[in-house]
Short mmCIF file of C-alpha atoms in Angstrom, two decimals:
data_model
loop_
_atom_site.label_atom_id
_atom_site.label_comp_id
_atom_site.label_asym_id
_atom_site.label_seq_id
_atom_site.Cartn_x
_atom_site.Cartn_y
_atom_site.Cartn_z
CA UNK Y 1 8.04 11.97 16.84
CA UNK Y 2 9.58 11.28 13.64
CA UNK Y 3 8.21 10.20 9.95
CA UNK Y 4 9.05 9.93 6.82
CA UNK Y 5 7.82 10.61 3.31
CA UNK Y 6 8.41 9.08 0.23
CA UNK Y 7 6.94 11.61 -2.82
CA UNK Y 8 6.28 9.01 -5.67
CA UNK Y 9 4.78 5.60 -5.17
CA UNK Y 10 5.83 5.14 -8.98
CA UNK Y 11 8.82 5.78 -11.05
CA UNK Y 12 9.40 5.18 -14.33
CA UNK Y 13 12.92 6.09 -16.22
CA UNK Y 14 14.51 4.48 -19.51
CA UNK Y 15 17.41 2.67 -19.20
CA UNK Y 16 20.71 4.74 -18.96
CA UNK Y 17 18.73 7.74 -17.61
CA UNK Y 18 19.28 8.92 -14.15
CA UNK Y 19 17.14 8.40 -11.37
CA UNK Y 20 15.71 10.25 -8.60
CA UNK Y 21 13.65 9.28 -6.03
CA UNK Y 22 12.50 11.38 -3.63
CA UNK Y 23 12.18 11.54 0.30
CA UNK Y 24 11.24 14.39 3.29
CA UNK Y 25 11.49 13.63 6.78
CA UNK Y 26 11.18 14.89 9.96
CA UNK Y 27 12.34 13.78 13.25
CA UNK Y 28 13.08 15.87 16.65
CA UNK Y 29 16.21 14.31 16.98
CA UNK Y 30 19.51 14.63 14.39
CA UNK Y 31 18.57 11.09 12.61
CA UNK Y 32 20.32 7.90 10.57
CA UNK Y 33 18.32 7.69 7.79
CA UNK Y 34 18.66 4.89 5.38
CA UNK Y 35 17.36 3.48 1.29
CA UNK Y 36 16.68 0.11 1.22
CA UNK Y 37 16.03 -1.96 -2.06
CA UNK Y 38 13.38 -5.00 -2.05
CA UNK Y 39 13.44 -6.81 -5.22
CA UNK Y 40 10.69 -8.75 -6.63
CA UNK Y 41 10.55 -11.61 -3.51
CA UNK Y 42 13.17 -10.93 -2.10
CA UNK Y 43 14.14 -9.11 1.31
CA UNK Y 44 15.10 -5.64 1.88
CA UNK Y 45 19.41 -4.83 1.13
CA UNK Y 46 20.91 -1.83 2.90
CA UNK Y 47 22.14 0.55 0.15
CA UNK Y 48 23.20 2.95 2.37
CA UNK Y 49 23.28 4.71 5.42
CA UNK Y 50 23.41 8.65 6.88
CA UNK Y 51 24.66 8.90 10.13
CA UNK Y 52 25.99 12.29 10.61
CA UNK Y 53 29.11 12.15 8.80
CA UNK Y 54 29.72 13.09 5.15
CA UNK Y 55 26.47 14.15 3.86
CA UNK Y 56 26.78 12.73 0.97
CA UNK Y 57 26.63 9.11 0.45
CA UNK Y 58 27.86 6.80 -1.59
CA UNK Y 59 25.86 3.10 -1.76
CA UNK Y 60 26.06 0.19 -3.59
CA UNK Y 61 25.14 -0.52 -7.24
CA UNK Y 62 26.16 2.91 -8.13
CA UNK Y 63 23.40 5.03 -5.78
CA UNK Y 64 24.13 8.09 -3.97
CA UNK Y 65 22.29 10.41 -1.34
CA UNK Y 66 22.65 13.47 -0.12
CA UNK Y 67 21.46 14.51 3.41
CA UNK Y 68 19.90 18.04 3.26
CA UNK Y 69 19.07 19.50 6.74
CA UNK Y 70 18.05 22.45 5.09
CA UNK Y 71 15.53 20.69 3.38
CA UNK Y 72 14.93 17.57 5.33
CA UNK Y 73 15.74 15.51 2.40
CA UNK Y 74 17.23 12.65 1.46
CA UNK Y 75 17.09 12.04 -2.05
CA UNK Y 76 18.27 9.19 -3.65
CA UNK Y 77 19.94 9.15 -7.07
CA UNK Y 78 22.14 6.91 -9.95
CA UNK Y 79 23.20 8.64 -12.99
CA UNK Y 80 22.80 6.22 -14.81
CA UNK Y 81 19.33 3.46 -14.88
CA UNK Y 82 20.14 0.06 -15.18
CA UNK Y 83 17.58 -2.91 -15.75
CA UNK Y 84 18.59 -4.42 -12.79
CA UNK Y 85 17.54 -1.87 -10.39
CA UNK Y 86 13.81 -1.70 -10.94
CA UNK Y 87 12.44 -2.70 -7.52
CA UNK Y 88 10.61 -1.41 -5.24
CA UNK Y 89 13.03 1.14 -2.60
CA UNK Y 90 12.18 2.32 1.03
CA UNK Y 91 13.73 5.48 2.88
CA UNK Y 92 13.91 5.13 6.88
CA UNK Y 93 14.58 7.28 9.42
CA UNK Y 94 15.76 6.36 12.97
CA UNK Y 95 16.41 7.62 15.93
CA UNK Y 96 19.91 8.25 17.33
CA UNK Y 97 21.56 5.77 18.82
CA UNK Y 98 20.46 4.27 22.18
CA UNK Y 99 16.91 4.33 21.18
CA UNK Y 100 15.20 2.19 19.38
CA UNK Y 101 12.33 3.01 16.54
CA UNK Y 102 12.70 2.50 12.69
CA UNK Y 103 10.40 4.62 10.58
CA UNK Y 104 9.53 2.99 7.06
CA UNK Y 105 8.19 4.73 4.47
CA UNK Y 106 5.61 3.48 2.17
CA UNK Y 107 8.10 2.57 -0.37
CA UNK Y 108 8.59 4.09 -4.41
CA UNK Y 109 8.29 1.32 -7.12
CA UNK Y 110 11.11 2.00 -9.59
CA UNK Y 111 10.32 0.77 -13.38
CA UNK Y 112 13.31 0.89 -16.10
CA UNK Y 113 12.11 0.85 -19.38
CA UNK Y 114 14.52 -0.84 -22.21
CA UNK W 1 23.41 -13.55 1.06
CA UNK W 2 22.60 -11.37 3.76
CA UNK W 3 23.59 -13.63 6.76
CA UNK W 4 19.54 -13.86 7.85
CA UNK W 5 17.93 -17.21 6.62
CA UNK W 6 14.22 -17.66 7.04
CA UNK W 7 12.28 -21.04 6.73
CA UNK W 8 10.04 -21.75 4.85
CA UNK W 9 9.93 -19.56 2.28
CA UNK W 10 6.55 -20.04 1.83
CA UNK W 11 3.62 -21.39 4.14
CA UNK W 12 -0.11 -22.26 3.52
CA UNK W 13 -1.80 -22.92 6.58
CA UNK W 14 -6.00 -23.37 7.23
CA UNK W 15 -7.09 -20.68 10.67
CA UNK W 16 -6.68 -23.97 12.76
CA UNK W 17 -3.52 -25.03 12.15
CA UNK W 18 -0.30 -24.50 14.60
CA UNK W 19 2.94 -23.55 12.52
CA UNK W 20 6.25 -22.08 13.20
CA UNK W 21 8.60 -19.57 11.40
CA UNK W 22 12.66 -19.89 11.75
CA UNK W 23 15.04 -17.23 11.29
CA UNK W 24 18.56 -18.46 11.71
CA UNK W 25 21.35 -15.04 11.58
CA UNK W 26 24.95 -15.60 11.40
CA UNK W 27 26.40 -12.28 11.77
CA UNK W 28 27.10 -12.28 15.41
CA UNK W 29 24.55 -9.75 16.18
CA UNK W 30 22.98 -9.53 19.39
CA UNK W 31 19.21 -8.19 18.17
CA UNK W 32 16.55 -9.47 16.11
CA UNK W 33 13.68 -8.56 15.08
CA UNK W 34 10.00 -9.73 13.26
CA UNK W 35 8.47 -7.58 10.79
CA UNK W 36 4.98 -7.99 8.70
CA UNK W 37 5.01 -6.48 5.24
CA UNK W 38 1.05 -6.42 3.89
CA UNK W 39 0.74 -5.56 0.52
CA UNK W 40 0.24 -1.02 0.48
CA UNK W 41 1.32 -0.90 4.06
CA UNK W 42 4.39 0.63 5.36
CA UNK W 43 6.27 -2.49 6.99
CA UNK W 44 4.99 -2.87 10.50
CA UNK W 45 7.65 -3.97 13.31
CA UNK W 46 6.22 -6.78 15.52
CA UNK W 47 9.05 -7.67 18.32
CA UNK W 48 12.49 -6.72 18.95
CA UNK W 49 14.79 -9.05 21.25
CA UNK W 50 18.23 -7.63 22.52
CA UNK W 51 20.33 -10.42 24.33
CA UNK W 52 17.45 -13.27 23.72
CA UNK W 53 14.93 -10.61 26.32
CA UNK W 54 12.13 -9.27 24.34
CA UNK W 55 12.42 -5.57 24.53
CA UNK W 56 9.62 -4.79 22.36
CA UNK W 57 6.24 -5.61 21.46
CA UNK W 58 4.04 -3.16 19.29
CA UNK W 59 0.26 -4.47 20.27
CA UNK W 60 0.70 -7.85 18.13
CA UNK W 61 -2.69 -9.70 18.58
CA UNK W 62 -1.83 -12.99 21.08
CA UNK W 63 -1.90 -15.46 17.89
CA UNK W 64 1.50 -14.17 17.51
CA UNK W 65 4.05 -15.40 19.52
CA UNK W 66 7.71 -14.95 19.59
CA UNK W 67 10.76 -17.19 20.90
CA UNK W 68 14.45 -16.56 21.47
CA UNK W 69 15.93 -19.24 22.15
CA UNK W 70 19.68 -17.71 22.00
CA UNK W 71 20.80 -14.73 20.27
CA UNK W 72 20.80 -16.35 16.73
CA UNK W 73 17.54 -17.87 16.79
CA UNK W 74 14.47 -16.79 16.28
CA UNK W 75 11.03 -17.90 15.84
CA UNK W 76 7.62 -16.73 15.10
CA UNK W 77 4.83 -19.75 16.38
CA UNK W 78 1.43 -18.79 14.74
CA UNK W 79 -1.91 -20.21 15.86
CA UNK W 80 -5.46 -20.00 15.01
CA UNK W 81 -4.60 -17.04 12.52
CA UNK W 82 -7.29 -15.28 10.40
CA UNK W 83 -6.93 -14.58 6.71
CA UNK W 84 -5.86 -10.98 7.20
CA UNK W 85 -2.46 -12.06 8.73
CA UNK W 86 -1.39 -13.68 5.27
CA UNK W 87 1.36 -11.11 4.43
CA UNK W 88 5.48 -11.22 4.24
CA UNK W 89 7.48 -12.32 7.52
CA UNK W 90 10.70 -10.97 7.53
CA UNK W 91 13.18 -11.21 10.27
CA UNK W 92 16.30 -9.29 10.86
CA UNK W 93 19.07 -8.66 13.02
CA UNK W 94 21.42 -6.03 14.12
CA UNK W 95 24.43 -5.53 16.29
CA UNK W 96 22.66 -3.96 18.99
CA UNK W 97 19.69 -2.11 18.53
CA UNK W 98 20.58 1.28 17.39
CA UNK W 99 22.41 -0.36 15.00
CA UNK W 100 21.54 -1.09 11.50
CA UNK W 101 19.60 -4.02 10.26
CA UNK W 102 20.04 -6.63 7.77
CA UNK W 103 17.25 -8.16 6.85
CA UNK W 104 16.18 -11.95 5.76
CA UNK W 105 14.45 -12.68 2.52
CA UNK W 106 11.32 -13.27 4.18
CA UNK W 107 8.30 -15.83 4.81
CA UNK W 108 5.66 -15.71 2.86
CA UNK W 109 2.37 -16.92 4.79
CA UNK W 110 -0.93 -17.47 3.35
CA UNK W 111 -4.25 -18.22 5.64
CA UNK W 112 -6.99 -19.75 4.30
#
């Protein structure tokens, strides 16, 4: 079984301030886990992906994550907020490849204040 | 631009009525996929197809029913729905299916 938690419903940061947005998971196989940004209306866009390489990852729009086994974390983060990237952002966890099953989580609504 | 177009955008439709949602990928991929967003839900995945053969199909009530015509097509036909099922449709596709998705920019449906 896998799942995956996303700590905050709500974020709020100022402009130019970095961000952080938290998420645990767990999964009984070495997952690909994934953000995903919805803006208001809009679809979800990829922002990145984890899938056992560099644990570290780099995304668009200036985000980054960092895969912590350790910890069974993926945090995601920006140094820097921009106006542009309040929306609402999902972490997902899935299983290796060959089998099917995407885990969502219940999402963390990011608000930049001017 | 994601390569996953949805039509319509937006749909009204009375519990009666008979209606149809189109998602239309041009990535090449070989999967797609239907998802319901409700409003403080996780996103919910409905049906997966791999080579136009449904390979998935998570308990959606019968109301609900997919088609796959060919491995860019896909639709959603919805009949007799209840107000509960108004939500956001999204589609999406992916190479194969342990790949990862790209998703549309969704349907929004409304039952009255």
């Amino acid at each position: 079984a896998q799942s995956v938690t996303q700590l905050d419903s709500h974020v709020s940061v100022s402009e130019g301030t970095p961000v952080l947005l938290r998420c645990n998971y767990s999964s009984s196989y070495s997952p690909s886990l994934f953000w995903y940004v919805q803006h208001p209306n809009k679809g979800l866009q990829l922002l990145l992906k984890y899938t056992s390489a560099a644990t570290l990852v780099k995304g668009i729009n200036g985000f980054e994550a960092e895969f912590k086994k350790s910890e069974t974390s993926f945090h995601l983060t920006k140094p820097s907020a921009h106006m542009s990237d309040a929306a609402e952002y999902f972490c997902v966890v899935s299983k290796p490849a060959g089998r099917r099953a995407l885990t969502f989580g219940s999402g963390t609504r990011l608000q930049v204040q001017p | 631009e994601t390569g996953v177009t949805q039509t319509p955008r937006h749909l009204v439709m009375g519990m009666t009525n008979k209606k149809s949602l189109k998602c239309e990928q041009h990535l090449g991929h070989n999967a797609m996929y239907w998802y319901k967003q409700s409003a403080k839900k996780p996103l919910e995945l409905m049906f997966v197809y791999s080579l136009e053969e449904r390979v998935e199909n998570n308990s959606v009530p019968s109301r609900f029913s997919p088609e796959c015509p060919n491995s860019s097509h896909l639709f959603l036909h919805l009949h007799t729905l209840q107000p509960e099922d108004s939500a956001l449709y999204l589609c999406a596709s992916s190479q194969d299916v342990s790949d990862t998705i790209y998703f549309g920019e969704g349907s929004w449906l409304t039952v009255v």
